mmCIF file of C-alpha atoms in Angstrom:
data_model
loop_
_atom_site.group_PDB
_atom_site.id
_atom_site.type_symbol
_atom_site.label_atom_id
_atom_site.label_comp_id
_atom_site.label_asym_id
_atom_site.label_seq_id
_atom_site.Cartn_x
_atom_site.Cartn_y
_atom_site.Cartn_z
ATOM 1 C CA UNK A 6 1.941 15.769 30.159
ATOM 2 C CA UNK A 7 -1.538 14.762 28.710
ATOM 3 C CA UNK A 8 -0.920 16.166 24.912
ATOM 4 C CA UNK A 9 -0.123 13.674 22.023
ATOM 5 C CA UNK A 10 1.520 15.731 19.414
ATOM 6 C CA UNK A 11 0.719 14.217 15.558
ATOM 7 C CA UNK A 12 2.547 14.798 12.363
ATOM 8 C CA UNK A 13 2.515 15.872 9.438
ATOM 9 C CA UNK A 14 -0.305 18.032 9.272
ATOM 10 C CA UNK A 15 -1.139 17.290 5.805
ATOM 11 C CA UNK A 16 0.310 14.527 3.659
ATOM 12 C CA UNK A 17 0.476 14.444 -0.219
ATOM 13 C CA UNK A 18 1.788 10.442 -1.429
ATOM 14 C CA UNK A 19 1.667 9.298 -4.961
ATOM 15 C CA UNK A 20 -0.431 5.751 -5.586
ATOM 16 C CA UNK A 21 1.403 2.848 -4.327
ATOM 17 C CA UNK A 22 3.802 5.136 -2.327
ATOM 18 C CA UNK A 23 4.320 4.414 1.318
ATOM 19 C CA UNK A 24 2.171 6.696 4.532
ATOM 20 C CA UNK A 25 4.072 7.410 7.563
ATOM 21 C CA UNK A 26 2.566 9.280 10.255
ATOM 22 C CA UNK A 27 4.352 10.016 13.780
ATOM 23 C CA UNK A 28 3.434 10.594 17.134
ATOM 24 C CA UNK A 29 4.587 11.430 20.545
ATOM 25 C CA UNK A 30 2.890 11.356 23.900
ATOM 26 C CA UNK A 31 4.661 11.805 27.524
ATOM 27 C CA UNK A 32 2.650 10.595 29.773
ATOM 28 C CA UNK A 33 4.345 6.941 30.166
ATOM 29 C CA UNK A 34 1.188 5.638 32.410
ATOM 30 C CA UNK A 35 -0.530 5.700 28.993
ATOM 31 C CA UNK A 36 -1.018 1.941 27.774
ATOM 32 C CA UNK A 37 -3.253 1.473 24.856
ATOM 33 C CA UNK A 38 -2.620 3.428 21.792
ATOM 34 C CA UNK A 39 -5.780 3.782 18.800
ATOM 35 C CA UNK A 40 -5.388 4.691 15.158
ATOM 36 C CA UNK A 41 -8.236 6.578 13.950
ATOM 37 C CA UNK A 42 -9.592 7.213 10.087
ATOM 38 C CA UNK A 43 -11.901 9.586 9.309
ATOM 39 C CA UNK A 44 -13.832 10.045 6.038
ATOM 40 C CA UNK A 45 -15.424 13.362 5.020
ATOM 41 C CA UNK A 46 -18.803 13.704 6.874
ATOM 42 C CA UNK A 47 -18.382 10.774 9.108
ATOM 43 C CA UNK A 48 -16.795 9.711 12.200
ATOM 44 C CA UNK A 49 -14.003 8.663 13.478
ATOM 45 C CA UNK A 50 -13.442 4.813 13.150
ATOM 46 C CA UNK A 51 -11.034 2.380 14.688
ATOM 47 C CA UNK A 52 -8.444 1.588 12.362
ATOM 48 C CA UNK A 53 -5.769 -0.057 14.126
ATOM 49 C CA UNK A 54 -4.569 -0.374 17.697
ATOM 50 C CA UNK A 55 -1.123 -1.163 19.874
ATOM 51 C CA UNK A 56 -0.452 -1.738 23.226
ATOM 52 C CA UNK A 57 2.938 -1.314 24.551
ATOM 53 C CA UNK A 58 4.035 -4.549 25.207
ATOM 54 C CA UNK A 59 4.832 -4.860 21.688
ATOM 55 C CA UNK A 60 6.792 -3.291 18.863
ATOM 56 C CA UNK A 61 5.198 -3.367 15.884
ATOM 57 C CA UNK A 62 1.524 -4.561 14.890
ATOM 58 C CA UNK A 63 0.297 -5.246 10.860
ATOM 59 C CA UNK A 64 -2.786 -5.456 9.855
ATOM 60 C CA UNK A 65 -2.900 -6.126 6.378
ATOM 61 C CA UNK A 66 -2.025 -2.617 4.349
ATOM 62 C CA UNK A 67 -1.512 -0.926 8.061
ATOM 63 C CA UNK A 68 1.368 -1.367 10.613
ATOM 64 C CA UNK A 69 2.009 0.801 14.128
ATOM 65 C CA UNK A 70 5.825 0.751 14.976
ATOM 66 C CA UNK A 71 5.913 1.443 18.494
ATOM 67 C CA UNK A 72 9.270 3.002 20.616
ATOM 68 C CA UNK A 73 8.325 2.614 24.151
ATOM 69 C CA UNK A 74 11.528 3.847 25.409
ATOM 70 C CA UNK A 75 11.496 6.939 22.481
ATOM 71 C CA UNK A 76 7.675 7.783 23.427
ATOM 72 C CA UNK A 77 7.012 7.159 19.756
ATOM 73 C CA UNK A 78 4.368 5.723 17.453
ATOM 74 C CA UNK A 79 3.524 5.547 14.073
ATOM 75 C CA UNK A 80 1.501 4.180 11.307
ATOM 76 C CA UNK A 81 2.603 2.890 8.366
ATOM 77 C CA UNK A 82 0.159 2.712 4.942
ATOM 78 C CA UNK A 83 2.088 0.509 2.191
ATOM 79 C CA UNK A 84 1.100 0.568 -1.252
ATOM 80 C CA UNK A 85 -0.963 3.706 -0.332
ATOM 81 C CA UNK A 86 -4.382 3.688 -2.584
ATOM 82 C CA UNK A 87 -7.120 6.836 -3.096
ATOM 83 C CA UNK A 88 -9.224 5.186 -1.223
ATOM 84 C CA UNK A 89 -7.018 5.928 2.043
ATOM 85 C CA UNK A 90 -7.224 9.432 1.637
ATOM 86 C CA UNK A 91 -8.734 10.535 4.886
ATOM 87 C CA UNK A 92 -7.760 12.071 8.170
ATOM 88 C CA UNK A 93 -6.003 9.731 10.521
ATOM 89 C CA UNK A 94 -5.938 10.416 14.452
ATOM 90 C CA UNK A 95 -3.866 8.929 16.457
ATOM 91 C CA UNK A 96 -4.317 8.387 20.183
ATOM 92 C CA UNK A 97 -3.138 7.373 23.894
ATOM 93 C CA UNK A 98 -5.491 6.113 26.982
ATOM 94 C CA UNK A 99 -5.138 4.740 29.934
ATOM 95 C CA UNK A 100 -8.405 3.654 31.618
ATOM 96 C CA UNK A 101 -10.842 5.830 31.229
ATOM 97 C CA UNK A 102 -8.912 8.591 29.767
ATOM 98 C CA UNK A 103 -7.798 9.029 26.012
ATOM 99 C CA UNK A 104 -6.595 11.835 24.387
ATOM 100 C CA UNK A 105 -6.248 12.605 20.787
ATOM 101 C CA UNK A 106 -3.434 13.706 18.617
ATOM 102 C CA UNK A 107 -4.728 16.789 16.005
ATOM 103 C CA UNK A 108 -5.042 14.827 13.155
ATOM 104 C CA UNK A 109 -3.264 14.225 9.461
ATOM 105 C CA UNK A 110 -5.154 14.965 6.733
ATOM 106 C CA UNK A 111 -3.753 12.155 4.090
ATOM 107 C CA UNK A 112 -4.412 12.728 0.104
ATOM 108 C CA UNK A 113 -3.249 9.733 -2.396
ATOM 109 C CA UNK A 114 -2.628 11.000 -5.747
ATOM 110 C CA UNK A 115 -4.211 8.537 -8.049
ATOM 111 C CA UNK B 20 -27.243 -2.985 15.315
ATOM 112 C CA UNK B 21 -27.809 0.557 13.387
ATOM 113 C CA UNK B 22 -24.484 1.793 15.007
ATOM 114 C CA UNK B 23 -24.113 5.603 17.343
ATOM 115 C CA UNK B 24 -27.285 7.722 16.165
ATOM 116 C CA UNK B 25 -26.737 11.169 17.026
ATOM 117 C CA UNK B 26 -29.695 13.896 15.834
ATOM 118 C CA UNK B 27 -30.039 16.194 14.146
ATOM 119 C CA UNK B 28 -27.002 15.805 11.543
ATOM 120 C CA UNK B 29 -26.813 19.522 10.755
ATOM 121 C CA UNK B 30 -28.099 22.551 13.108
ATOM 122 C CA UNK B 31 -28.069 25.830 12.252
ATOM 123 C CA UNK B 32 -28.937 28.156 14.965
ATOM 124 C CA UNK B 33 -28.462 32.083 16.274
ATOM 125 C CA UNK B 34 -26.363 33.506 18.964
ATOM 126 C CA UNK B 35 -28.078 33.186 22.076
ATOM 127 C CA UNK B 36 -30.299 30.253 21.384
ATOM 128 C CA UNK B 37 -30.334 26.849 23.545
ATOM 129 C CA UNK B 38 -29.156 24.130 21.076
ATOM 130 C CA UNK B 39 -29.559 20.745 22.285
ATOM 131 C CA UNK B 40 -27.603 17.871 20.595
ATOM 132 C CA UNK B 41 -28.662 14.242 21.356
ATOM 133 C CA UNK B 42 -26.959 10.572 21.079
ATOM 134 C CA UNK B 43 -28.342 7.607 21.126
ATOM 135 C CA UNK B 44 -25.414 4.767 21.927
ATOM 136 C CA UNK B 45 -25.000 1.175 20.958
ATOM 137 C CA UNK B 46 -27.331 -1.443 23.224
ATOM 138 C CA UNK B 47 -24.745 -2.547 25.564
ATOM 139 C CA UNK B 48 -22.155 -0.170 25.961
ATOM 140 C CA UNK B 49 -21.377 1.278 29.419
ATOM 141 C CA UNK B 50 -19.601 4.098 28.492
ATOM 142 C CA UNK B 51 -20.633 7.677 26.812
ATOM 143 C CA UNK B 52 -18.409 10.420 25.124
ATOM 144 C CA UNK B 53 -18.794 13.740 24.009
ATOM 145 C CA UNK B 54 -16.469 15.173 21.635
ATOM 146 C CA UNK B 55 -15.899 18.110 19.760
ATOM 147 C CA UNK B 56 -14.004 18.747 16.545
ATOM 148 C CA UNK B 57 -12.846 21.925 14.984
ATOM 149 C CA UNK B 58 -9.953 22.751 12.354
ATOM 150 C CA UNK B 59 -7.820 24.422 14.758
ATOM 151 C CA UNK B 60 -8.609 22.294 18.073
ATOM 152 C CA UNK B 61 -8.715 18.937 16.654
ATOM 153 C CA UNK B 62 -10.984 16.416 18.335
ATOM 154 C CA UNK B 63 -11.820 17.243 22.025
ATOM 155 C CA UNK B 64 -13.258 15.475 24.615
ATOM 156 C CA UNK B 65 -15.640 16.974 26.030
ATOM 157 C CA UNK B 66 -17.551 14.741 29.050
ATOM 158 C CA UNK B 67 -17.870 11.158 29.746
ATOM 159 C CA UNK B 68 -20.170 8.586 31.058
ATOM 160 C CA UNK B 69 -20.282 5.167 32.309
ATOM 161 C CA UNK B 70 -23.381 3.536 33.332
ATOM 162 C CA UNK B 71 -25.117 6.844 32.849
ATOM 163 C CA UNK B 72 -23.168 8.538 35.725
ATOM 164 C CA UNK B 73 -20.937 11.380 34.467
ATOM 165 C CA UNK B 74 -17.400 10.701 35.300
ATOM 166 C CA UNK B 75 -14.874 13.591 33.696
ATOM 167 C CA UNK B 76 -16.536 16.502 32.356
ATOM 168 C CA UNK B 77 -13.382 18.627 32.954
ATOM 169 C CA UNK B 78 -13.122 19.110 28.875
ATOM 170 C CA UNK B 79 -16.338 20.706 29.093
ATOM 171 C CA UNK B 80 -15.312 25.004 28.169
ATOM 172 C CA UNK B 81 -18.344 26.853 30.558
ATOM 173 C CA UNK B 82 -20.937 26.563 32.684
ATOM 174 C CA UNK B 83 -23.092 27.178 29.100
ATOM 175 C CA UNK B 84 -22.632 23.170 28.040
ATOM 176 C CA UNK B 85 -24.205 20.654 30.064
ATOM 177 C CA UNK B 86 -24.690 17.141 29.296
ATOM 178 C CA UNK B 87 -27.463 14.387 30.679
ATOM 179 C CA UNK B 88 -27.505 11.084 30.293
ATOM 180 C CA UNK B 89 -31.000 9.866 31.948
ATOM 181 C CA UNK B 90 -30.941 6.398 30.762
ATOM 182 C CA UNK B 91 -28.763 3.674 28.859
ATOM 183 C CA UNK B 92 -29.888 4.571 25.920
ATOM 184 C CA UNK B 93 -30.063 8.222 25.492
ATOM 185 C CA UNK B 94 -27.518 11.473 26.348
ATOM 186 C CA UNK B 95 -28.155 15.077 25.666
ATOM 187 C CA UNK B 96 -25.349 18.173 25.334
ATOM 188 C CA UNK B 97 -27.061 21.475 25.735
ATOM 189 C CA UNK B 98 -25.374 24.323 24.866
ATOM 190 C CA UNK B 99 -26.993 27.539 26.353
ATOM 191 C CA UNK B 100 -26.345 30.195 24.770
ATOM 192 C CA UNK B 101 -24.780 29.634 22.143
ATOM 193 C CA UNK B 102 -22.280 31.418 20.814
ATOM 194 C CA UNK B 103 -20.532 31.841 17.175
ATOM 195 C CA UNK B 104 -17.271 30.273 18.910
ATOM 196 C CA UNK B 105 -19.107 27.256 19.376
ATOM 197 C CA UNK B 106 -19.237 26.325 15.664
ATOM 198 C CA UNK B 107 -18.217 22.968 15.368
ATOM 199 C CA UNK B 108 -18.583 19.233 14.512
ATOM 200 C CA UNK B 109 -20.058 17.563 17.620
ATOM 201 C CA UNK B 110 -19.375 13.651 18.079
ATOM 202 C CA UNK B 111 -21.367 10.816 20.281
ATOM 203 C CA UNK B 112 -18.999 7.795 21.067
ATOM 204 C CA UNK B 113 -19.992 4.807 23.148
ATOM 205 C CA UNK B 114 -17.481 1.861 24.100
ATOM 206 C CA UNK B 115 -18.175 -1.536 26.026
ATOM 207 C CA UNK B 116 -15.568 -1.057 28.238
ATOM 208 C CA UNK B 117 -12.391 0.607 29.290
ATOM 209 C CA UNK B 118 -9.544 2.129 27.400
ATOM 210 C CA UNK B 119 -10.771 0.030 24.311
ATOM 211 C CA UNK B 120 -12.723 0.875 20.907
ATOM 212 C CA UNK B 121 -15.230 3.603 20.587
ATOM 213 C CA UNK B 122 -17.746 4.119 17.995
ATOM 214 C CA UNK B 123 -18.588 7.056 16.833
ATOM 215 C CA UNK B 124 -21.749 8.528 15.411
ATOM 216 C CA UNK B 125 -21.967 10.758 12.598
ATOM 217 C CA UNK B 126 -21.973 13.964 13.836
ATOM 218 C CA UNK B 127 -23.684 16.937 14.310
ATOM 219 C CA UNK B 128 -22.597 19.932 12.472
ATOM 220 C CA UNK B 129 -23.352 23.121 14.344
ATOM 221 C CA UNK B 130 -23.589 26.547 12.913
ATOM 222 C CA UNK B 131 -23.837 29.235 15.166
ATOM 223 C CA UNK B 132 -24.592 32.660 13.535
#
């Protein structure tokens, strides 16, 4: 009931193409749910971040689409660029606890 | 403010050694995490701390890791021994509170041979 389970593993997108990445989690007490990017030889960063309450969040280039009732989340890169190429976590907490999906390891094709 | 520091970046040690990682968080944040990242395990979490006090450290694998925290401002993870299964990338996080956003450091990058 604690696992987050991330996909694709790996994602290939052309330049300008659109990113989708999916995830599930199961434990419904969860209530705050992190986007992660991580660059070769660095850490994990905050990208972008949901609670439950809503929907769907944008942040410029970046948008979660959240299904409460499906146990569903996802990120969304438009007009995908090199420079996202990285390895996006996503993630579910409640309190004190967060646990991490496995990661997608994103490559834009310039 | 310089951000997580975690020393050293890269450490290459043998089987059976005591490796000692260490994390310096940002001034201010109550909260601590260890975390540790390998191709086929993702990112794990490994032990937390708020205000110093170890809170969850059932993500730690054996009795070989331990982790201190002895003030605000510093943490140690000890690994002793060391084995070649404990090759990974090791991650420092801090957070000012709750459920919200941690920082991570860079990393340390443990080979053991």
């Amino acid at each position: 009931q604690q696992q987050v389970k991330q996909s694709p593993q790996s994602l290939i997108v052309q330049k300008g193409g659109i990113s989708i990445i999916n995830c599930a989690y199961e434990n419904t007490a969860f209530d705050y749910f992190p986007w992660y990017q991580q660059f070769p030889g660095k850490g994990p960063a905050l990208l972008i971040a949901i609670r439950p309450d809503v929907s769907e969040k944008k942040e410029g280039r970046f948008t979660i689409s959240f299904n409460k009732s499906a146990k569903q989340f996802s990120l969304h890169i438009m007009d995908s660029q090199p420079g996202d190429s990285a390895t996006y976590f996503c993630a579910a907490s409640r309190g004190d606890k967060i646990i991490f999906g496995k990661g997608t390891r994103l490559h834009i094709l310039p | 403010d310089a951000g997580v520091i975690q020393s050293p970046r890269h450490e290459v040690t043998e089987m059976g050694q005591e490796v000692t990682l260490r994390c310096k968080p940002i001034s201010g944040h109550d909260y601590l995490f260890w975390y540790r990242q390998t191709m086929m395990r993702g990112l794990e979490l490994l032990i937390y701390f708020n205000n110093n006090v170890p809170i969850d450290d059932s993500g730690m694998p054996e009795d070989r890791f331990s982790a201190k925290m002895p003030n605000a401002s510093f943490s140690t993870l000890k690994i002793q021994p060391s084995e070649p299964r404990d090759s990974a990338v090791y991650f420092c996080a801090s957070s000012l509170q709750r459920s919200g956003e941690q920082f991570f450091g860079p990393g340390t990058r443990l080979t053991v041979l």
